[in-house]
């Protein structure tokens, strides 16, 4: 079972992000459960939402305490909330920021986990470009698809179209695609830096190809 | 001499009058009347509410060709009309709770509407009346009543106002008039009876909802009451009828005085009789022969403390001033009437 | 058809498939998405003919339901927590009159202190009124139970409340299989009332009943619930045959057959318990979970049959009777009277406190080891409780309790879970 935890602030579409993720997983024939940690929400307050993905029926209903994936929609949370609490050793982290992990002051985090599974993407800027609004939620899912390959960009696009329509859907898909390509490029650069003798990068894109840890039941 | 001579009917106000054309005769005078509230109920001798309910429901039955459902709040009417295992009601009738008659009426109307729609009709032929006393209407049922009004649900709500919670032993309601003695506003102390500055005027509140039809009536004017019910049933949407019904037990009046007291309530100006549509008064029943409030108050023991050696002439004057205000406000006097 | 949707939406769509004539509801968290969903279906013409009424209070909602049902319309409403209490007089009235209204209760705690999160205190407060109470483990079961509920209510002429955990189920997106209109129509025929307000055959409904007959009338309500003990499994069987899955019934056990220890629970926590049981079984513990689906009528015989082979029974409940202890456990004990086994009550999840697999496992191991107290409160922070008790012992004006505790707990917004 894959456990994803998304952190953000009220008004950034954190809950919608987990819903989209669950729909994307559904499109790929998986079981998925998405739910928020129901705080008295107000715009700007820290919000956490959860998504579980599995090939089997999901019966567990507790909050996700040991996530395999962390998506952080708002970097200002990094020093307010212990977002990395419980992150699994092989975990993925995607942070919405123009800065790198190092620049965000997270060098120690980088050291503790697998660095090819940690990255940032300027999702807000991409969202502003395609949507005219700083809503990074669907954008980040595109980035996550590239980072992990655990969900396909195609499925993300389907989920976006299921939830939104017209220009909003198109804008979100475009933004998610740009984020996907951005992260893909980042990973290729990282690959070429760390393995100078194999310039051809692995591509996590497409079909049902999975990279990284296989999904456990 | 060209002075106008006024003729007043005195003595008996009989229900039937064979000198009238058939279409002018009252519902009650007809042998065909439904007696929707049948005899055998357990109301007190001289009960104004039993009279008002019979008048109103029979009129509504005729107006709807007997296609009527009644919803009743808890109270005297409900209690004395359905002494288990009997019922006096000859139409479909439901009693749910004290404070929800208007809401239950809304539900019945919604169900009827759906049945009509399923049968390909726009409106249901069967209509709904919700009824209750002043307690169930102005106090505990107020929220549901206002909700029914604002949604404009197709219900005629009839309030039988005897100005206190009678069935539970004559306690004060927000319809209890200033100075009246009740079990919770006793005639003792420096300000005996119901206090000044409290209470609410339901007909005016109904008008504030801008519903299609609001009217007041009394059991003294049978034809007026029947006409108002008939008019109400010709309209779809939320409607409100407020009927003054003297209660001999609670008011401390003689059981033969019920109709007379209702008439005096009108003739003193204490109870304005009028109609309103969409928030504006459209007609008033003028006072025929104005009398001082004392004529109305004296026959009721609930006002006894205003009179006599230990009386309260100041309170009496206040009641008179209130009546004067009603007369001005609703323009209840003909220019040619005696003042 | 398989869908990935929010639990509330699943319920709204299932209710719509049942062709209700009148829907009246007053919004209260966490039920809002259900009535919003239904409101939209009526407004855009998908659900027709149906009258959707925005009432002014929960008391009005149940009252409108009473009028509508008595006049022969299939009627639905939904509420939670404070709303259920506000309509309590009408709730008793509906079952007293025998009107087959179906109501969703999106289980939520009752204040004070005000709390919008899940526990079962609301439904439990109405367990004696005569309404049938069914509890859903998942959103699939929630939607299935609503379809069964209309059939059950109308056959018995008694109202039914379908209880589903607020937020945990109502606001969770998960996969559900939504039946087709044709499938539901084949299962649920049009409403044929036992009593109806009809000018063609006038009846008086709601008379006062004195000492001469009141006991008999009330016994008949009980008799109907005893009939329900037969009817509920029958309807669940028919449902399984037509729709191909298990939903409802009286109780359902998981790995109970040879269990020494059985946990008893209602609602969504059964899912977490199943994962817990699997882990403990892998470690050699003979343990199972019994999910109670029908809480009223309480299936005494079925519960006894399921539990009588165990050495210990742990009732895990999201309800609490102040001054006594468990609510569900009291009923379970009745089912087990005369049997020799160890019984434990674990009150958990009040006001939405998370129930984790780790905490459940730890507690169940204590039960197996024989070190668990008869009544415990899962993950209770004794530190802040004791601080408050000390505070009260020391000074008269110790202040509002809730505010004191919250100050001790600190800011929650920064916490992850």
Coordinates of N, CA, C and O in Angstrom, one line a residue, chain C residues 223-344:
Chain C
X223 N -42.5 -4.9 19.2 CA -42.8 -6.1 18.4 C -42.4 -5.9 17.0 O -41.9 -6.8 16.3
X224 N -42.5 -4.7 16.5 CA -42.0 -4.4 15.1 C -40.5 -4.6 15.0 O -40.0 -5.1 14.0
X225 N -39.8 -4.2 16.0 CA -38.3 -4.3 16.0 C -38.0 -5.8 16.1 O -37.0 -6.2 15.5
X226 N -38.8 -6.6 16.8 CA -38.5 -8.0 16.8 C -38.7 -8.6 15.5 O -38.0 -9.5 15.0
X227 N -39.8 -8.1 14.8 CA -40.0 -8.5 13.4 C -38.8 -8.2 12.5 O -38.4 -8.9 11.6
X228 N -38.2 -7.0 12.8 CA -37.1 -6.5 12.0 C -35.9 -7.5 12.2 O -35.1 -7.6 11.2
X229 N -35.8 -8.1 13.3 CA -34.7 -9.1 13.5 C -34.7 -10.2 12.4 O -33.7 -10.7 12.0
X230 N -35.9 -10.5 12.0 CA -36.1 -11.5 10.9 C -36.0 -10.8 9.5 O -35.4 -11.4 8.6
X231 N -36.5 -9.6 9.4 CA -36.6 -9.0 8.1 C -35.3 -8.4 7.6 O -35.0 -8.5 6.5
X232 N -34.5 -7.9 8.6 CA -33.2 -7.4 8.2 C -32.3 -8.4 7.5 O -31.8 -8.1 6.4
X233 N -32.1 -9.6 8.0 CA -31.3 -10.6 7.3 C -31.9 -11.0 6.0 O -31.2 -11.2 5.0
X234 N -33.3 -11.0 5.9 CA -33.9 -11.4 4.7 C -33.7 -10.4 3.6 O -33.4 -10.7 2.4
X235 N -33.8 -9.1 4.0 CA -33.5 -8.1 3.0 C -32.1 -8.1 2.6 O -31.7 -7.9 1.4
X236 N -31.2 -8.3 3.5 CA -29.7 -8.4 3.2 C -29.5 -9.6 2.2 O -28.7 -9.4 1.3
X237 N -30.2 -10.7 2.4 CA -30.0 -11.8 1.5 C -30.5 -11.5 0.1 O -29.8 -11.8 -0.9
X238 N -31.7 -10.9 0.1 CA -32.2 -10.5 -1.3 C -31.3 -9.5 -1.9 O -31.0 -9.6 -3.1
X239 N -30.7 -8.6 -1.1 CA -29.8 -7.6 -1.7 C -28.6 -8.3 -2.3 O -28.1 -8.0 -3.4
X240 N -28.1 -9.3 -1.5 CA -26.9 -10.1 -2.0 C -27.2 -10.8 -3.3 O -26.4 -10.7 -4.3
X241 N -28.4 -11.3 -3.4 CA -28.7 -12.0 -4.6 C -28.8 -11.1 -5.8 O -28.4 -11.4 -6.9
X242 N -29.4 -9.9 -5.6 CA -29.6 -9.0 -6.7 C -28.4 -8.2 -7.1 O -28.1 -7.9 -8.2
X243 N -27.6 -7.8 -6.0 CA -26.5 -6.8 -6.3 C -25.2 -7.5 -6.2 O -24.2 -6.9 -6.5
X244 N -25.2 -8.7 -5.7 CA -23.9 -9.5 -5.7 C -22.9 -9.1 -4.6 O -21.7 -9.4 -4.7
X245 N -23.4 -8.5 -3.5 CA -22.4 -8.3 -2.4 C -23.1 -8.2 -1.1 O -24.3 -8.0 -1.0
X246 N -22.3 -8.4 0.0 CA -22.8 -8.4 1.4 C -22.9 -6.9 1.8 O -22.0 -6.2 1.7
X247 N -24.1 -6.6 2.4 CA -24.3 -5.3 3.0 C -25.4 -5.5 4.0 O -26.4 -6.1 3.8
X248 N -25.2 -4.8 5.2 CA -26.2 -4.9 6.2 C -26.3 -6.2 6.9 O -25.3 -6.9 7.1
X249 N -27.5 -6.7 7.2 CA -27.7 -7.8 8.0 C -27.6 -7.4 9.5 O -27.6 -6.2 9.8
X250 N -27.5 -8.4 10.4 CA -27.5 -8.1 11.8 C -26.1 -7.9 12.3 O -25.7 -6.9 12.9
X251 N -25.2 -8.9 12.1 CA -23.8 -8.8 12.5 C -23.0 -9.5 11.4 O -23.5 -10.3 10.6
X252 N -21.7 -9.1 11.4 CA -20.8 -9.8 10.4 C -19.5 -10.0 11.1 O -18.9 -9.1 11.6
X253 N -19.0 -11.3 11.2 CA -17.8 -11.6 11.8 C -16.6 -11.7 10.9 O -16.8 -12.0 9.7
X254 N -15.4 -11.4 11.3 CA -14.2 -11.5 10.5 C -13.2 -12.3 11.4 O -12.8 -11.8 12.4
X255 N -12.9 -13.5 10.9 CA -11.9 -14.4 11.6 C -12.3 -14.7 13.0 O -11.4 -14.7 13.9
X256 N -13.6 -14.8 13.2 CA -14.1 -15.1 14.6 C -14.2 -16.6 14.9 O -14.4 -16.9 16.1
X257 N -14.2 -17.4 13.9 CA -14.6 -18.8 14.1 C -13.9 -19.5 15.2 O -14.4 -20.2 16.0
X258 N -12.5 -19.3 15.2 CA -11.8 -20.1 16.2 C -11.1 -19.1 17.2 O -10.1 -19.4 17.8
X259 N -11.6 -17.9 17.2 CA -11.0 -16.8 18.0 C -11.1 -17.0 19.5 O -12.2 -17.4 20.0
X260 N -10.0 -16.7 20.2 CA -10.1 -16.7 21.7 C -10.5 -15.3 22.1 O -11.1 -15.1 23.2
X261 N -10.1 -14.3 21.3 CA -10.4 -12.9 21.7 C -11.2 -12.4 20.5 O -10.9 -12.5 19.3
X262 N -12.4 -11.7 20.8 CA -13.2 -11.1 19.8 C -13.4 -9.6 20.1 O -13.8 -9.3 21.3
X263 N -13.1 -8.8 19.2 CA -13.4 -7.4 19.4 C -14.8 -7.1 18.8 O -15.1 -7.6 17.7
X264 N -15.6 -6.3 19.5 CA -16.9 -5.9 18.9 C -16.9 -4.4 18.7 O -16.4 -3.6 19.5
X265 N -17.4 -4.1 17.5 CA -17.4 -2.6 17.1 C -18.5 -2.3 16.1 O -19.1 -3.2 15.5
X266 N -18.7 -1.0 15.9 CA -19.7 -0.5 14.9 C -19.0 0.5 14.0 O -18.1 1.2 14.5
X267 N -19.4 0.5 12.8 CA -18.9 1.6 11.9 C -17.6 1.4 11.3 O -17.0 0.3 11.2
X268 N -17.0 2.5 10.9 CA -15.7 2.5 10.0 C -14.5 1.9 10.8 O -13.6 1.4 10.1
X269 N -14.5 1.9 12.1 CA -13.4 1.4 12.8 C -13.2 -0.1 12.6 O -12.1 -0.6 12.8
X270 N -14.2 -0.7 12.1 CA -14.1 -2.2 11.8 C -13.1 -2.4 10.8 O -12.3 -3.4 10.8
X271 N -12.9 -1.5 9.8 CA -11.9 -1.6 8.8 C -10.5 -1.6 9.4 O -9.7 -2.5 9.1
X272 N -10.2 -0.6 10.2 CA -8.9 -0.6 10.9 C -8.7 -1.8 11.7 O -7.6 -2.4 11.8
X273 N -9.8 -2.3 12.4 CA -9.7 -3.5 13.2 C -9.3 -4.7 12.4 O -8.6 -5.6 12.8
X274 N -9.9 -4.8 11.2 CA -9.6 -6.0 10.3 C -8.1 -6.0 10.0 O -7.4 -7.1 10.1
X275 N -7.5 -4.9 9.7 CA -6.0 -4.8 9.5 C -5.3 -5.2 10.7 O -4.3 -5.9 10.7
X276 N -5.8 -4.7 11.9 CA -5.1 -5.1 13.2 C -5.2 -6.6 13.4 O -4.2 -7.2 13.8
X277 N -6.4 -7.1 13.2 CA -6.6 -8.6 13.4 C -5.6 -9.4 12.5 O -5.0 -10.4 13.0
X278 N -5.5 -9.0 11.3 CA -4.6 -9.7 10.3 C -3.2 -9.7 10.8 O -2.5 -10.7 10.8
X279 N -2.7 -8.5 11.3 CA -1.4 -8.4 11.8 C -1.2 -9.3 13.0 O -0.2 -10.0 13.2
X280 N -2.1 -9.3 13.9 CA -2.0 -10.1 15.1 C -2.1 -11.6 14.8 O -1.5 -12.4 15.5
X281 N -2.9 -11.9 13.9 CA -3.1 -13.3 13.5 C -1.7 -13.8 12.9 O -1.3 -15.0 13.2
X282 N -1.1 -13.0 12.1 CA 0.2 -13.3 11.6 C 1.2 -13.6 12.7 O 2.2 -14.4 12.5
X283 N 1.0 -13.0 13.8 CA 1.9 -13.2 15.0 C 1.4 -14.2 15.9 O 1.9 -14.4 17.0
X284 N 0.4 -15.0 15.5 CA -0.1 -16.2 16.2 C -1.2 -16.0 17.2 O -1.7 -16.9 17.8
X285 N -1.8 -14.7 17.2 CA -2.9 -14.5 18.1 C -4.2 -15.0 17.4 O -4.4 -14.8 16.3
X286 N -5.1 -15.7 18.2 CA -6.3 -16.1 17.7 C -7.4 -15.1 18.0 O -8.0 -15.1 19.1
X287 N -7.5 -14.2 17.1 CA -8.3 -13.0 17.4 C -9.2 -12.7 16.2 O -8.8 -12.9 15.0
X288 N -10.4 -12.1 16.4 CA -11.3 -11.7 15.3 C -12.1 -10.5 15.7 O -12.0 -10.0 16.9
X289 N -12.9 -10.0 14.8 CA -13.7 -8.8 15.1 C -15.1 -9.1 14.6 O -15.4 -9.7 13.6
X290 N -16.1 -8.7 15.5 CA -17.5 -8.8 15.2 C -18.0 -7.4 14.9 O -18.0 -6.6 15.8
X291 N -18.5 -7.2 13.7 CA -19.1 -5.9 13.4 C -20.6 -6.0 13.6 O -21.2 -6.8 12.9
X292 N -21.1 -5.1 14.4 CA -22.6 -5.1 14.6 C -23.1 -4.1 13.5 O -22.7 -3.0 13.4
X293 N -24.0 -4.6 12.7 CA -24.6 -3.8 11.6 C -25.9 -3.2 12.1 O -26.2 -2.0 11.8
X294 N -26.8 -4.0 12.8 CA -28.0 -3.5 13.3 C -27.9 -3.3 14.8 O -27.7 -4.2 15.5
X295 N -27.9 -2.0 15.2 CA -27.8 -1.7 16.6 C -29.1 -1.7 17.3 O -29.3 -2.1 18.4
X296 N -30.1 -1.3 16.5 CA -31.5 -1.4 17.0 C -32.3 -1.9 15.8 O -32.4 -1.2 14.8
X297 N -32.9 -3.0 15.9 CA -33.0 -3.9 17.1 C -31.6 -4.5 17.4 O -30.9 -4.8 16.5
X298 N -31.4 -4.7 18.7 CA -30.1 -5.2 19.1 C -30.1 -6.7 18.9 O -31.0 -7.4 19.5
X299 N -29.3 -7.3 18.1 CA -29.4 -8.7 17.8 C -28.8 -9.6 18.9 O -27.7 -10.2 18.7
X300 N -29.5 -9.7 20.0 CA -29.0 -10.4 21.1 C -28.5 -11.9 20.8 O -27.4 -12.3 21.1
X301 N -29.4 -12.6 20.1 CA -29.1 -14.0 19.8 C -27.9 -14.1 18.9 O -27.0 -14.9 19.1
X302 N -27.8 -13.3 17.8 CA -26.7 -13.3 16.9 C -25.4 -13.0 17.5 O -24.4 -13.6 17.3
X303 N -25.5 -12.0 18.4 CA -24.2 -11.6 19.1 C -23.8 -12.7 20.0 O -22.6 -13.0 20.1
X304 N -24.7 -13.2 20.8 CA -24.3 -14.3 21.7 C -23.7 -15.5 20.9 O -22.7 -16.0 21.3
X305 N -24.4 -15.9 19.8 CA -23.9 -17.0 19.0 C -22.5 -16.7 18.5 O -21.6 -17.6 18.5
X306 N -22.2 -15.5 18.1 CA -20.9 -15.2 17.6 C -19.8 -15.1 18.7 O -18.6 -15.4 18.4
X307 N -20.2 -14.8 19.9 CA -19.2 -14.5 20.9 C -19.0 -15.7 21.9 O -18.0 -15.7 22.6
X308 N -19.9 -16.6 21.9 CA -19.9 -17.5 23.0 C -18.7 -18.4 23.1 O -18.4 -19.0 24.1
X309 N -18.0 -18.6 22.0 CA -16.9 -19.5 22.0 C -15.6 -18.8 22.4 O -14.6 -19.4 22.6
X310 N -15.6 -17.5 22.6 CA -14.4 -16.8 22.9 C -14.1 -16.8 24.4 O -15.0 -17.0 25.2
X311 N -12.9 -16.6 24.7 CA -12.5 -16.5 26.1 C -12.6 -15.0 26.6 O -12.8 -14.8 27.8
X312 N -12.4 -14.1 25.7 CA -12.5 -12.7 26.1 C -13.1 -11.9 25.0 O -12.9 -12.2 23.8
X313 N -13.9 -10.9 25.4 CA -14.6 -10.0 24.4 C -14.2 -8.6 24.8 O -14.3 -8.1 25.9
X314 N -13.7 -7.9 23.8 CA -13.4 -6.4 24.0 C -14.3 -5.6 23.1 O -14.4 -5.7 21.9
X315 N -15.1 -4.8 23.8 CA -16.1 -3.9 23.0 C -15.3 -2.6 22.8 O -15.0 -1.9 23.8
X316 N -15.1 -2.3 21.6 CA -14.5 -1.0 21.3 C -15.5 -0.1 20.8 O -16.1 -0.3 19.7
X317 N -15.8 1.0 21.5 CA -16.9 1.8 21.1 C -16.6 3.3 21.1 O -15.8 3.8 21.9
X318 N -17.3 4.0 20.2 CA -17.1 5.5 20.1 C -18.3 6.1 20.8 O -18.9 7.1 20.4
X319 N -18.6 5.6 22.0 CA -19.8 6.1 22.7 C -19.5 5.9 24.2 O -18.6 5.1 24.6
X320 N -20.2 6.7 25.0 CA -19.8 6.7 26.4 C -21.0 7.2 27.2 O -21.6 8.2 26.9
X321 N -21.3 6.4 28.3 CA -22.4 6.9 29.1 C -21.8 7.5 30.4 O -21.2 6.7 31.2
X322 N -21.9 8.8 30.5 CA -21.2 9.5 31.6 C -21.8 9.0 32.9 O -23.0 9.0 33.1
X323 N -20.9 8.6 33.8 CA -21.3 8.1 35.1 C -21.4 6.6 35.1 O -21.7 6.0 36.2
X324 N -21.3 5.9 34.0 CA -21.4 4.5 33.9 C -20.2 3.9 33.1 O -19.5 3.1 33.7
X325 N -20.1 4.2 31.9 CA -19.0 3.6 31.1 C -19.5 3.4 29.7 O -20.0 4.3 29.0
X326 N -19.5 2.2 29.2 CA -19.8 1.9 27.8 C -21.3 1.9 27.6 O -22.1 1.7 28.5
X327 N -21.7 2.2 26.3 CA -23.1 2.1 25.9 C -23.3 0.8 25.2 O -24.1 -0.1 25.6
X328 N -22.5 0.6 24.2 CA -22.6 -0.7 23.4 C -22.2 -1.9 24.3 O -22.9 -2.9 24.2
X329 N -21.2 -1.7 25.1 CA -20.8 -2.8 25.9 C -21.9 -3.3 26.9 O -22.0 -4.5 27.2
X330 N -22.7 -2.3 27.3 CA -23.8 -2.7 28.2 C -24.8 -3.6 27.4 O -25.2 -4.6 28.0
X331 N -25.1 -3.3 26.2 CA -26.0 -4.2 25.4 C -25.3 -5.5 25.1 O -26.0 -6.6 25.2
X332 N -24.0 -5.5 24.8 CA -23.3 -6.7 24.5 C -23.3 -7.6 25.8 O -23.5 -8.9 25.7
X333 N -23.1 -7.0 26.9 CA -23.1 -7.8 28.1 C -24.4 -8.6 28.3 O -24.5 -9.7 28.8
X334 N -25.5 -7.9 28.0 CA -26.8 -8.5 28.1 C -26.9 -9.7 27.2 O -27.4 -10.8 27.6
X335 N -26.3 -9.6 26.0 CA -26.3 -10.8 25.1 C -25.5 -12.0 25.7 O -25.8 -13.1 25.4
X336 N -24.5 -11.6 26.6 CA -23.6 -12.7 27.1 C -24.0 -13.1 28.5 O -23.2 -13.9 29.1
X337 N -25.1 -12.7 29.0 CA -25.4 -13.0 30.4 C -25.4 -14.5 30.6 O -26.0 -15.2 29.8
X338 N -24.8 -14.9 31.7 CA -24.7 -16.3 32.0 C -23.5 -17.0 31.5 O -23.1 -18.1 31.9
X339 N -22.8 -16.4 30.5 CA -21.6 -17.0 29.9 C -20.4 -16.6 30.7 O -20.3 -15.5 31.3
X340 N -19.4 -17.5 30.8 CA -18.2 -17.1 31.6 C -17.1 -16.7 30.6 O -16.6 -17.5 29.8
X341 N -16.9 -15.4 30.5 CA -15.7 -14.9 29.7 C -15.3 -13.6 30.3 O -16.0 -13.0 31.1
X342 N -14.1 -13.1 29.9 CA -13.7 -11.8 30.3 C -14.2 -10.7 29.4 O -14.0 -10.8 28.2
X343 N -14.8 -9.7 30.0 CA -15.3 -8.6 29.1 C -14.6 -7.3 29.4 O -14.3 -7.0 30.5
X344 N -14.2 -6.6 28.3 CA -13.5 -5.3 28.4 C -14.3 -4.3 27.6 O -14.8 -4.5 26.5

